[in-house]
PDB file of C-alpha atoms in Angstrom:
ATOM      1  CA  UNK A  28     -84.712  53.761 -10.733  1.00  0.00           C
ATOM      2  CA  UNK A  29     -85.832  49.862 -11.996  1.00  0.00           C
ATOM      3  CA  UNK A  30     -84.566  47.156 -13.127  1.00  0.00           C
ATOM      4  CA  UNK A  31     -84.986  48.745 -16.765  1.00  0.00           C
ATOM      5  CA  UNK A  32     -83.037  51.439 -15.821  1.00  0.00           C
ATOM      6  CA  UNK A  33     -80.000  49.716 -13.779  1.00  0.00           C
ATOM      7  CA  UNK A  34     -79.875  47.080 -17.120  1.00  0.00           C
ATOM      8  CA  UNK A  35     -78.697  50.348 -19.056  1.00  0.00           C
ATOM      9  CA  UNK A  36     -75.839  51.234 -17.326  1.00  0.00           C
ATOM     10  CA  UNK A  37     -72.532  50.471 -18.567  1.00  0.00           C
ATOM     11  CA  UNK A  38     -69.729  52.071 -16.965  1.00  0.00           C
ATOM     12  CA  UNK A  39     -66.131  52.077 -19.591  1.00  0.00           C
ATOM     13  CA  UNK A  40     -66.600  48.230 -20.356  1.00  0.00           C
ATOM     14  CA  UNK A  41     -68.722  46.996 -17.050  1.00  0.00           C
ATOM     15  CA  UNK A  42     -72.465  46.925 -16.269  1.00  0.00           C
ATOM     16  CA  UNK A  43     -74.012  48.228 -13.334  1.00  0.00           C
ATOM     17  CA  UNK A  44     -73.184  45.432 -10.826  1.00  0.00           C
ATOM     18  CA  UNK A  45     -68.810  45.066 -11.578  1.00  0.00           C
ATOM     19  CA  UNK A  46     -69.041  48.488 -11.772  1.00  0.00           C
ATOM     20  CA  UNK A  47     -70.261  49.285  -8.317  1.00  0.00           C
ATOM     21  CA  UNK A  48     -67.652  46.963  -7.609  1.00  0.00           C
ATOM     22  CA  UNK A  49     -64.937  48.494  -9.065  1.00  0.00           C
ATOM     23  CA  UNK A  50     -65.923  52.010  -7.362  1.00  0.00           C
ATOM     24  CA  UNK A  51     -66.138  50.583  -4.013  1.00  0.00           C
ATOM     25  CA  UNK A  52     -62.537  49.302  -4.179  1.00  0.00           C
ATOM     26  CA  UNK A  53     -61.387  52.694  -3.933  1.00  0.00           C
ATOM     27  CA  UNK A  54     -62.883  53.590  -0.663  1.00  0.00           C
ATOM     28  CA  UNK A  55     -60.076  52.303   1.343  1.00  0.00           C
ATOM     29  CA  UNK A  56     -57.718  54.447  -0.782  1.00  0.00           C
ATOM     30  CA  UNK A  57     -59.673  57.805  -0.610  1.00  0.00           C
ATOM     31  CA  UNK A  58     -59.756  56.980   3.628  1.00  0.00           C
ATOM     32  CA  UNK A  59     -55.779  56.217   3.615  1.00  0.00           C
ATOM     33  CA  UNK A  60     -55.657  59.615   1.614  1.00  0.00           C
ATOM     34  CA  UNK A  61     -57.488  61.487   3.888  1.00  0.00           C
ATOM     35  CA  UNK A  62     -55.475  59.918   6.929  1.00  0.00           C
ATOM     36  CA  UNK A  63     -52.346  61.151   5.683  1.00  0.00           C
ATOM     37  CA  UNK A  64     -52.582  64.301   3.633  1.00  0.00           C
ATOM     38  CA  UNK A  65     -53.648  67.687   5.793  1.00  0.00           C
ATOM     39  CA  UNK A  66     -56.103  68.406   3.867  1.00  0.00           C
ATOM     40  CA  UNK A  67     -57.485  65.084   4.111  1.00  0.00           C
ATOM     41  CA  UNK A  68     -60.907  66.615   3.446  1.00  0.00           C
ATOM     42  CA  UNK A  69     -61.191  66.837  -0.192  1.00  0.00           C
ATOM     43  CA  UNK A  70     -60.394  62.902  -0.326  1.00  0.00           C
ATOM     44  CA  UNK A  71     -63.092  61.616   2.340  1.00  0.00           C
ATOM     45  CA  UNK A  72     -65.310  64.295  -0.052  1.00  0.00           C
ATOM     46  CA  UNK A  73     -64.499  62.062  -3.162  1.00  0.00           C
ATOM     47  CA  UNK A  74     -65.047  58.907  -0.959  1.00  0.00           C
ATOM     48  CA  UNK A  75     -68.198  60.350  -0.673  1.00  0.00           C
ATOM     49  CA  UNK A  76     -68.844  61.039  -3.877  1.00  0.00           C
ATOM     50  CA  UNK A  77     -68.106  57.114  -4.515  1.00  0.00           C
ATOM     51  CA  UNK A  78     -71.085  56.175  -1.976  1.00  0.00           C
ATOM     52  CA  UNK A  79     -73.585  57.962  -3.945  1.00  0.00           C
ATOM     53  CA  UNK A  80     -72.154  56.842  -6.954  1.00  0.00           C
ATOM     54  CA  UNK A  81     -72.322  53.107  -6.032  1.00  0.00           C
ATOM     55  CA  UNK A  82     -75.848  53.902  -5.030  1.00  0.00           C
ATOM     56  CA  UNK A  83     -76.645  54.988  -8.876  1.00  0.00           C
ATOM     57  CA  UNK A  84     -75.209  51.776  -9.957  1.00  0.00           C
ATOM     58  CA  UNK A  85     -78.195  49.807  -7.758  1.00  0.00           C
ATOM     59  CA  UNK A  86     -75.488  47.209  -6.991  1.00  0.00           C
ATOM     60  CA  UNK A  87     -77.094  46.163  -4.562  1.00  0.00           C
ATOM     61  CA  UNK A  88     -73.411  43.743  -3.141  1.00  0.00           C
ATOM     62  CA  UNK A  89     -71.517  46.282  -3.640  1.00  0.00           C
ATOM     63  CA  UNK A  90     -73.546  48.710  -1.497  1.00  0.00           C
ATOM     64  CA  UNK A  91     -74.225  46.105   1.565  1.00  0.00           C
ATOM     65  CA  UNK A  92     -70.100  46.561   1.584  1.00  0.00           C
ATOM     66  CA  UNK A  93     -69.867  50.022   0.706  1.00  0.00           C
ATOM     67  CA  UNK A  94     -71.868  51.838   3.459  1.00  0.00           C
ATOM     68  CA  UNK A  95     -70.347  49.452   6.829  1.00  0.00           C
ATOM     69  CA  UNK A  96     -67.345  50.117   5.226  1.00  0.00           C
ATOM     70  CA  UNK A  97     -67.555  54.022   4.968  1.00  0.00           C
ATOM     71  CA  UNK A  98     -68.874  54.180   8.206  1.00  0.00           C
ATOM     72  CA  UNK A  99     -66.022  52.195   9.744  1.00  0.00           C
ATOM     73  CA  UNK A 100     -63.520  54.706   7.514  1.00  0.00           C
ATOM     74  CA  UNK A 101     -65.752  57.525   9.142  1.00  0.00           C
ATOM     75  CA  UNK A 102     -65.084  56.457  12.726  1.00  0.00           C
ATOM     76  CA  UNK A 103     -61.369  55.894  11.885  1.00  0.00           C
ATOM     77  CA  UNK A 104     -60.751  59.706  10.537  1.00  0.00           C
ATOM     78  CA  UNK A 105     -62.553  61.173  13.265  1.00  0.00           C
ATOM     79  CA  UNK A 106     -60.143  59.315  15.785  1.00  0.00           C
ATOM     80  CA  UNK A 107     -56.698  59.216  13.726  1.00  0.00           C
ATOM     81  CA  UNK A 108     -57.089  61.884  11.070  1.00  0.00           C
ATOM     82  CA  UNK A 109     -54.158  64.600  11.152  1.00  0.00           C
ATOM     83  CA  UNK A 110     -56.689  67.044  10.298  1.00  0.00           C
ATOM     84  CA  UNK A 111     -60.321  66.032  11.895  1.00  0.00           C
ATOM     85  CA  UNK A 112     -62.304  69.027  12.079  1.00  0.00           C
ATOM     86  CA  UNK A 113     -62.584  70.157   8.438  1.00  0.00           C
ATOM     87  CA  UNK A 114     -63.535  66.109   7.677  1.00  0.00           C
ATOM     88  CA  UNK A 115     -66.247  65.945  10.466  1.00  0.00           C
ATOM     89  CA  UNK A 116     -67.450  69.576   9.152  1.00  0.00           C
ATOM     90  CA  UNK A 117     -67.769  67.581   5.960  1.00  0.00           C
ATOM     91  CA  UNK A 118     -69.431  64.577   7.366  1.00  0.00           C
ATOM     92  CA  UNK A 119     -72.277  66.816   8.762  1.00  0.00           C
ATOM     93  CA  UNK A 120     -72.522  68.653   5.551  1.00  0.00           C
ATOM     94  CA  UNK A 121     -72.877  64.897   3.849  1.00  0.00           C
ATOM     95  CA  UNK A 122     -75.543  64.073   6.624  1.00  0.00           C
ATOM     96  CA  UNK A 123     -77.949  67.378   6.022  1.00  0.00           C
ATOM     97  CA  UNK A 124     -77.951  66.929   2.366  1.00  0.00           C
ATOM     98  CA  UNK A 125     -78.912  63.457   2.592  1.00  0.00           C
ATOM     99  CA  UNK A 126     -81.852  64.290   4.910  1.00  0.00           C
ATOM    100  CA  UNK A 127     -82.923  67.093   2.412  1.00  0.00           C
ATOM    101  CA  UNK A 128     -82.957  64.827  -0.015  1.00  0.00           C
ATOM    102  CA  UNK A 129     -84.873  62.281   1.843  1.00  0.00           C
ATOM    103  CA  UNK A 130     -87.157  64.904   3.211  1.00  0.00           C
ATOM    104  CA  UNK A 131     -87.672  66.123   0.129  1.00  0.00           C
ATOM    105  CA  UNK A 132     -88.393  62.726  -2.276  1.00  0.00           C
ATOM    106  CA  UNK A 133     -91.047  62.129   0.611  1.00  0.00           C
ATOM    107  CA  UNK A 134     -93.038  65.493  -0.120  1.00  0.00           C
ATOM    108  CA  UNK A 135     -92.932  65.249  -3.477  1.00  0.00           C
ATOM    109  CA  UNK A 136     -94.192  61.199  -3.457  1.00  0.00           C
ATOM    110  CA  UNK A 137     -90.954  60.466  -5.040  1.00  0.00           C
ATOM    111  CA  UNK A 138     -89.423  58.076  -2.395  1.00  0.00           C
ATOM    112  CA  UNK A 139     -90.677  55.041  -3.904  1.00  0.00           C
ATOM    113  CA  UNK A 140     -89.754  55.599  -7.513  1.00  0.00           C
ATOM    114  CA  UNK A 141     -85.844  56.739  -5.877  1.00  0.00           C
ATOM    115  CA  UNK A 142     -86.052  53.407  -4.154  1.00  0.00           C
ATOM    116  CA  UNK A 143     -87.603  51.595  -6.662  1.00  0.00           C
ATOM    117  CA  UNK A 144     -85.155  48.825  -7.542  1.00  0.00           C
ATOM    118  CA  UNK A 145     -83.670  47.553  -3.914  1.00  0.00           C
ATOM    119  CA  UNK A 146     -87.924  47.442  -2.922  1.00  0.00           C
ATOM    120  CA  UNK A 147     -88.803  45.029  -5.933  1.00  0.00           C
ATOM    121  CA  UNK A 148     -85.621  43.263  -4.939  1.00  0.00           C
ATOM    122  CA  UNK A 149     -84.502  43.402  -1.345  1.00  0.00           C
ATOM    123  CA  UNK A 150     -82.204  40.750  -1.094  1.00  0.00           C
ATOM    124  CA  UNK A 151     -83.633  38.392  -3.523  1.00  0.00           C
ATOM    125  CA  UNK A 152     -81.370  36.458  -5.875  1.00  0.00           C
ATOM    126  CA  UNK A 153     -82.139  37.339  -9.170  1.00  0.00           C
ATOM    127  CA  UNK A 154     -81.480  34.170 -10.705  1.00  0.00           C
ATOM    128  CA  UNK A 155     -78.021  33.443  -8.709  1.00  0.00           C
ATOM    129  CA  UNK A 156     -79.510  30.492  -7.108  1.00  0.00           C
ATOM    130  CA  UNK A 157     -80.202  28.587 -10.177  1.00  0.00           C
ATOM    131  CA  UNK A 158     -77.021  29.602 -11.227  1.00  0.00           C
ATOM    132  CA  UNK A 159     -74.965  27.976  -8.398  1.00  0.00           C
ATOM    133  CA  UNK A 160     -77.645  24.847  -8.858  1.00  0.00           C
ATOM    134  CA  UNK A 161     -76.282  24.036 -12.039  1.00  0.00           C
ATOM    135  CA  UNK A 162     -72.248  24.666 -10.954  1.00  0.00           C
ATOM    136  CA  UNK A 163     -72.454  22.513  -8.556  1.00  0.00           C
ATOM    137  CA  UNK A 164     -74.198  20.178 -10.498  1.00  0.00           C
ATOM    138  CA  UNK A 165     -71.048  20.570 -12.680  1.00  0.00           C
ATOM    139  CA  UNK A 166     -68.626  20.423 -10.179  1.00  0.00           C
ATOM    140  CA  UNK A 167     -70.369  16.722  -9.291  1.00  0.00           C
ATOM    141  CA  UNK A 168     -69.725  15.584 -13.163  1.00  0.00           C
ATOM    142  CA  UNK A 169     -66.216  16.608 -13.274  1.00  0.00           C
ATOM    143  CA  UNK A 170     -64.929  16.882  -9.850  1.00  0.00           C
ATOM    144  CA  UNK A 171     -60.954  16.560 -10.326  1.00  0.00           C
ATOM    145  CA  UNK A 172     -60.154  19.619 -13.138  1.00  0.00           C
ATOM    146  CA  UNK A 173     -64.318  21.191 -13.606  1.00  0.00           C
ATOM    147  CA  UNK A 174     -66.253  21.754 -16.885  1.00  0.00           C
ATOM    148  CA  UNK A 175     -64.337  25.119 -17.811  1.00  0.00           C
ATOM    149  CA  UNK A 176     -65.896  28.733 -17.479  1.00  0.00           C
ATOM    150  CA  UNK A 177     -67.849  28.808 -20.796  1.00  0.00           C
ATOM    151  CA  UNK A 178     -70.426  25.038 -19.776  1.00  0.00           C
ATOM    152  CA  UNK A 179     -73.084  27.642 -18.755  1.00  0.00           C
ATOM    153  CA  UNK A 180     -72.570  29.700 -21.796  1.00  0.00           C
ATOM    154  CA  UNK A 181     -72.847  26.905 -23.890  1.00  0.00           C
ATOM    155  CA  UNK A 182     -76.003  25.114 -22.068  1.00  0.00           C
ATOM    156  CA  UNK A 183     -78.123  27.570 -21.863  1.00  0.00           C
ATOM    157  CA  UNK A 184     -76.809  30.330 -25.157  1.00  0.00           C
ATOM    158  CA  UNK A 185     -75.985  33.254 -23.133  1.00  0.00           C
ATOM    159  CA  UNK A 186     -74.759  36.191 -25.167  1.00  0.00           C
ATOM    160  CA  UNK A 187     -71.834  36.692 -23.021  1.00  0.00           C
ATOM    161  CA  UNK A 188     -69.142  34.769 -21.029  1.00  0.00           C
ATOM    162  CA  UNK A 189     -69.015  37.265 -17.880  1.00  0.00           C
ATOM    163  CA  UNK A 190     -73.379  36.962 -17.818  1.00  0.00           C
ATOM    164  CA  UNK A 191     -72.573  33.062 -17.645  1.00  0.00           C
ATOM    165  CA  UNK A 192     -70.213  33.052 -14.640  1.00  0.00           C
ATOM    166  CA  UNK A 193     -71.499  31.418 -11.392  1.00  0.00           C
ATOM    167  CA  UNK A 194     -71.562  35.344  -9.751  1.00  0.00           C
ATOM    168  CA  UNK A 195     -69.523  32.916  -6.669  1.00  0.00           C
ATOM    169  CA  UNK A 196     -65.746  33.052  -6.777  1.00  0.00           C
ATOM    170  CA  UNK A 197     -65.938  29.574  -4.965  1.00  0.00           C
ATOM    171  CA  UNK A 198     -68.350  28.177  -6.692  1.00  0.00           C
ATOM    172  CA  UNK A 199     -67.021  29.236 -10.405  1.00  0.00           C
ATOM    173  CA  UNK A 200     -63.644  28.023  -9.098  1.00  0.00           C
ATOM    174  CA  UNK A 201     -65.290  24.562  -8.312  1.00  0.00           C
ATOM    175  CA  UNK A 202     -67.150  23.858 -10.839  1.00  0.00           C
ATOM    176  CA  UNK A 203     -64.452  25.081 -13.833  1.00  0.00           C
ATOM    177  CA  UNK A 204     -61.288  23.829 -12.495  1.00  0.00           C
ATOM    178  CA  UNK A 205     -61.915  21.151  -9.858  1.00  0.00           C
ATOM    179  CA  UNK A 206     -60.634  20.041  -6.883  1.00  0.00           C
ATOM    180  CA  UNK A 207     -57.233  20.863  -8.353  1.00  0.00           C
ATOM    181  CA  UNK A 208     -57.974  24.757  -9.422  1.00  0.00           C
ATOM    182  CA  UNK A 209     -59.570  24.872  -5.975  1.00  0.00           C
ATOM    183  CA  UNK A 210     -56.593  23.736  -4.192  1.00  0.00           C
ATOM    184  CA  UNK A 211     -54.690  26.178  -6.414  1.00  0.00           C
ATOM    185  CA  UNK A 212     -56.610  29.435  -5.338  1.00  0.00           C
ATOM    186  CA  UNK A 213     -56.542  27.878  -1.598  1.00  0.00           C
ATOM    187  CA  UNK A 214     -52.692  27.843  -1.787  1.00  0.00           C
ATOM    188  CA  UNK A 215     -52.964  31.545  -3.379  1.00  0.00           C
ATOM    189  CA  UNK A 216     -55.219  32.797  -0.943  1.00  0.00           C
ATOM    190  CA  UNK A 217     -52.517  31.600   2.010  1.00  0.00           C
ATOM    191  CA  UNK A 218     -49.982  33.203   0.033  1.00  0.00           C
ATOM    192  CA  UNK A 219     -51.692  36.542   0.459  1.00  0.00           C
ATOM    193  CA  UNK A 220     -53.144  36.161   4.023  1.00  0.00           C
ATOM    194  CA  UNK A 221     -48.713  35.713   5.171  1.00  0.00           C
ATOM    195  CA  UNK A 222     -47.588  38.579   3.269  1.00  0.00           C
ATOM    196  CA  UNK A 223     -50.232  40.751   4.740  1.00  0.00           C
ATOM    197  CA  UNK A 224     -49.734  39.232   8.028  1.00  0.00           C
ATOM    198  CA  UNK A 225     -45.449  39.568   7.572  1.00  0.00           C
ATOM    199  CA  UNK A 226     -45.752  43.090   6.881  1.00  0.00           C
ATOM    200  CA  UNK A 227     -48.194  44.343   8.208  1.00  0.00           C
ATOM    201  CA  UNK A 228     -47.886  48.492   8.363  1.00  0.00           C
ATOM    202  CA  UNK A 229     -51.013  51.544   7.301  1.00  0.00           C
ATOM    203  CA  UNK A 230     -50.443  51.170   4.117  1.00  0.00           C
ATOM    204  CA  UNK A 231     -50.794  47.441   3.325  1.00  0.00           C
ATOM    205  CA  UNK A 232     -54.273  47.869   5.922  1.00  0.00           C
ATOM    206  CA  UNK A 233     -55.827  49.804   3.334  1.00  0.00           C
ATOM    207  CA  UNK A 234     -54.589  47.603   0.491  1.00  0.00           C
ATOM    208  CA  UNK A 235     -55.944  44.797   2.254  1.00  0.00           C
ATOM    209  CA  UNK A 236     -59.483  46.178   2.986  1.00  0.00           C
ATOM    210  CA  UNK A 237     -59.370  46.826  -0.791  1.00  0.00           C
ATOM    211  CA  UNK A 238     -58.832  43.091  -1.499  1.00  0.00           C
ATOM    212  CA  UNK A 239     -61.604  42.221   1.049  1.00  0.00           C
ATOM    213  CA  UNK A 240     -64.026  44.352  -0.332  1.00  0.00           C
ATOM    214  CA  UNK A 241     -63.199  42.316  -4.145  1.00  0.00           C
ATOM    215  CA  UNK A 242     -63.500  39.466  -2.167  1.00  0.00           C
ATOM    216  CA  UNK A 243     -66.634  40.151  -0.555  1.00  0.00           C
ATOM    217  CA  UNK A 244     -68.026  41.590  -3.864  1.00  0.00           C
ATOM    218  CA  UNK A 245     -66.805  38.160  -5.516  1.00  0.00           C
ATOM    219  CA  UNK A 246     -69.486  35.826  -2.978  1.00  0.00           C
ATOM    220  CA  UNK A 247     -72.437  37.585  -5.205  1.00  0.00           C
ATOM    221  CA  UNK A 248     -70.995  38.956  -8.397  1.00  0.00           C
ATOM    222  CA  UNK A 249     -68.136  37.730 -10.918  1.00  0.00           C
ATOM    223  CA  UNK A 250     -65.427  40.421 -10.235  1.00  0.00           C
ATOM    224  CA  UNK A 251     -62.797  38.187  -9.585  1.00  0.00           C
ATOM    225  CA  UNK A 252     -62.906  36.700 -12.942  1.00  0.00           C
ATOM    226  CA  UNK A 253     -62.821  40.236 -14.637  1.00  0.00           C
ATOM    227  CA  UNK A 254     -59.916  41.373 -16.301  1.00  0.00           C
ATOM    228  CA  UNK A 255     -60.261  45.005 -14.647  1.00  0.00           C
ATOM    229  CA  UNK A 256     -59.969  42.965 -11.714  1.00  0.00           C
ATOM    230  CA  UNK A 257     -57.034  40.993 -12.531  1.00  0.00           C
ATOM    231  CA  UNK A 258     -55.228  44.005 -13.378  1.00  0.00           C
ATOM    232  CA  UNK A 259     -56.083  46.411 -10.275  1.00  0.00           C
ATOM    233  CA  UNK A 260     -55.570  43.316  -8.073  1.00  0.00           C
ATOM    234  CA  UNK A 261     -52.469  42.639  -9.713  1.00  0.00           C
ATOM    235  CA  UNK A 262     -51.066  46.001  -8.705  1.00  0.00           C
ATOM    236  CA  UNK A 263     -52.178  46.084  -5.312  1.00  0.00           C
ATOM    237  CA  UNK A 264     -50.430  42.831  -4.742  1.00  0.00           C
ATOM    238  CA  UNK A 265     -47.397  44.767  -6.181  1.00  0.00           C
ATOM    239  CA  UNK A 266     -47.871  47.714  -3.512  1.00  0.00           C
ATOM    240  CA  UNK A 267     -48.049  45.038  -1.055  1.00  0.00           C
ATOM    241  CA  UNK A 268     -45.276  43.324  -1.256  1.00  0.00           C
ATOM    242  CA  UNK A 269     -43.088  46.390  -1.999  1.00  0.00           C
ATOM    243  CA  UNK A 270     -44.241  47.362   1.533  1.00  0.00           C
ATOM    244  CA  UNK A 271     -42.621  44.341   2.722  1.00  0.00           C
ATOM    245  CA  UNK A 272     -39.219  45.864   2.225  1.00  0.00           C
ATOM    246  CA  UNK A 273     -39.786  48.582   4.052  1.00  0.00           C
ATOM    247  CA  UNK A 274     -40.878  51.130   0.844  1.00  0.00           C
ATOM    248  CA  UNK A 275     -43.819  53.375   2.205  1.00  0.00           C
ATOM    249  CA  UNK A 276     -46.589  53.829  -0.617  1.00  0.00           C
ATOM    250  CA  UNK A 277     -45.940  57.398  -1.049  1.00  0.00           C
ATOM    251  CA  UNK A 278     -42.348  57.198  -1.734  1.00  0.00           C
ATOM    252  CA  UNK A 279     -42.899  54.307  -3.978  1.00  0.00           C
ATOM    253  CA  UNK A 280     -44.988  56.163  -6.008  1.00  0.00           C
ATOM    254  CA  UNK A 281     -42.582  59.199  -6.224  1.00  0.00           C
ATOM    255  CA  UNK A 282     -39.236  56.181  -7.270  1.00  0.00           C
ATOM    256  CA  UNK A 283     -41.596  55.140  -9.853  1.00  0.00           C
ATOM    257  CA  UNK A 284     -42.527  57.969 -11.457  1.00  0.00           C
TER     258      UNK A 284
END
C-alpha cells in the first residue's frame, strides 16, 4: 500500500483523500442508527465496515478523525444503546479479527508493506505547506475580494481545479475571496453554530458531528469546496433545521417519502 497505489484510487468521481472524507461523514449516522433501531448491531457493523474502508483509502485526515471518533461512538452505544449486548459482542468480534490480522501480517513480514504509506509519510505535508505559502501570499496581493480559486491552477498548470485548491478551508477562503468572502463564511458559520445550539435534540447531535468531521477534514483537504460536499451538506442543513420545528428525523423521512 504506497503512494503509487493510494494515487490510483478513485472512488465514483473522488480520489483517495475526499473520498475517505466522504465515508467518514457517515459514521455519525451509522452510530445514531444503531442508538435507535433494536437491532442496532448491523449498523455499528457497517460503521465498521467504513473504518476499514477509510483505512484503504490511506487518507491519512480523514483517519486521524475517523478512529477518535468511532471510539467515542463505541463508548456512547455501550452506555445508551437500546440493545448493547449484541453491539459489544460485535465490538469484540471487530477487536480479534484485527489482532489476527495484525498477528498475522507480522509472521508473514507483511506489516511493513500493509503500513507502507502512513510510514513514508507520518504526518508530513505532502506539499500542503507550499501550498498555503503561496495563498497567503495571495491573500497579501488582493486582500479585500482574493485572487479567485483557479490563481494556483493558472501559476503553476495544474491539470485540475480541485488538485489546485489550498487543501485549507480558511486559507482557500482567504486567499480567493478576501476579507469580504471571509467575513461571509464567518457570518455562515454563526448561522449554523445558533441553529444547532436553538435546537438542540439526538438527532441534530449526530448531524452536527457530521458537519464537524467535514470541517475537520476541510483544515487538510479541499472537501468543503467539493460539490459532493455542497450537496450532502446542503441536506444535512435541511435535516437540521427541520428538527427545529419539532420533526424527529425518522418521521421526516417517512412525510417525505
Amino acid at each position: 500500500l504506497t503512494g503509487e497505489w493510494k494515487m490510483q484510487i478513485i472512488i465514483g468521481s473522488c480520489p483517495s483523500n475526499p473520498a475517505g472524507g466522504f465515508i467518514a461523514l457517515t459514521l455519525p449516522f451509522f452510530f445514531y442508527l444503531a442508538y435507535k433501531n433494536k437491532n442496532g448491531y448491523l449498523y455499528y457493523i457497517l460503521s465498521i465496515i467504513c473504518l476499514v474502508a477509510v483505512f484503504f483509502t490511506l487518507s491519512r485526515g480523514a483517519l486521524l478523525i475517523s478512529v477518535p471518533l468511532f471510539v467515542v461512538g463505541t463508548i456512547f452505544l455501550f452506555i445508551c444503546a437500546k440493545n448493547k449486548l449484541p453491539i459489544i459482542a460485535t465490538f469484540l468480534a471487530f477487536v480479534i479479527v484485527v489482532a489476527g490480522v495484525i498477528i498475522t501480517l507480522i509472521n508473514t513480514n507483511a506489516f511493513e508493506g500493509f503500513f507502507n504509506f502512513f510510514i513514508e509519510n507520518k504526518i508530513s505535508d505532502t506539499g500542503r505547506f507550499n501550498i498555503w505559502e503561496f495563498m497567503l501570499e495571495k491573500f497579501k496581493e488582493f486582500p479585500i475580494l482574493g485572487a479567485g480559486f483557479s490563481v494556483y491552477l493558472v501559476e503553476f498548470e495544474v491539470e485540475w481545479i480541485l488538485i489546485a485548491l489550498a487543501h485549507n478551508t480558511l486559507i482557500q477562503i482567504l486567499a480567493s475571496t478576501g476579507i469580504i468572502g471571509m467575513l461571509c463564511y464567518l457570518f455562515h458559520r454563526y448561522q449554523t453554530i445558533k441553529l444547532f445550539v436553538k435546537s438542540f435534540n439526538i438527532e441534530n447531535l449526530f448531524i452536527a458531528l457530521s458537519i464537524l468531521v467535514a470541517i475537520g477534514m476541510g483544515m487538510v483537504d479541499p472537501t468543503y469546496f467539493y460539490p459532493q460536499f455542497a450537496l450532502t451538506y446542503s441536506f444535512m442543513l435541511c435535516f437540521a433545521e427541520k428538527q427545529e420545528n419539532g420533526t424527529s428525523l425518522k418521521n421526516l423521512l417517512k412525510k417525505e417519502g
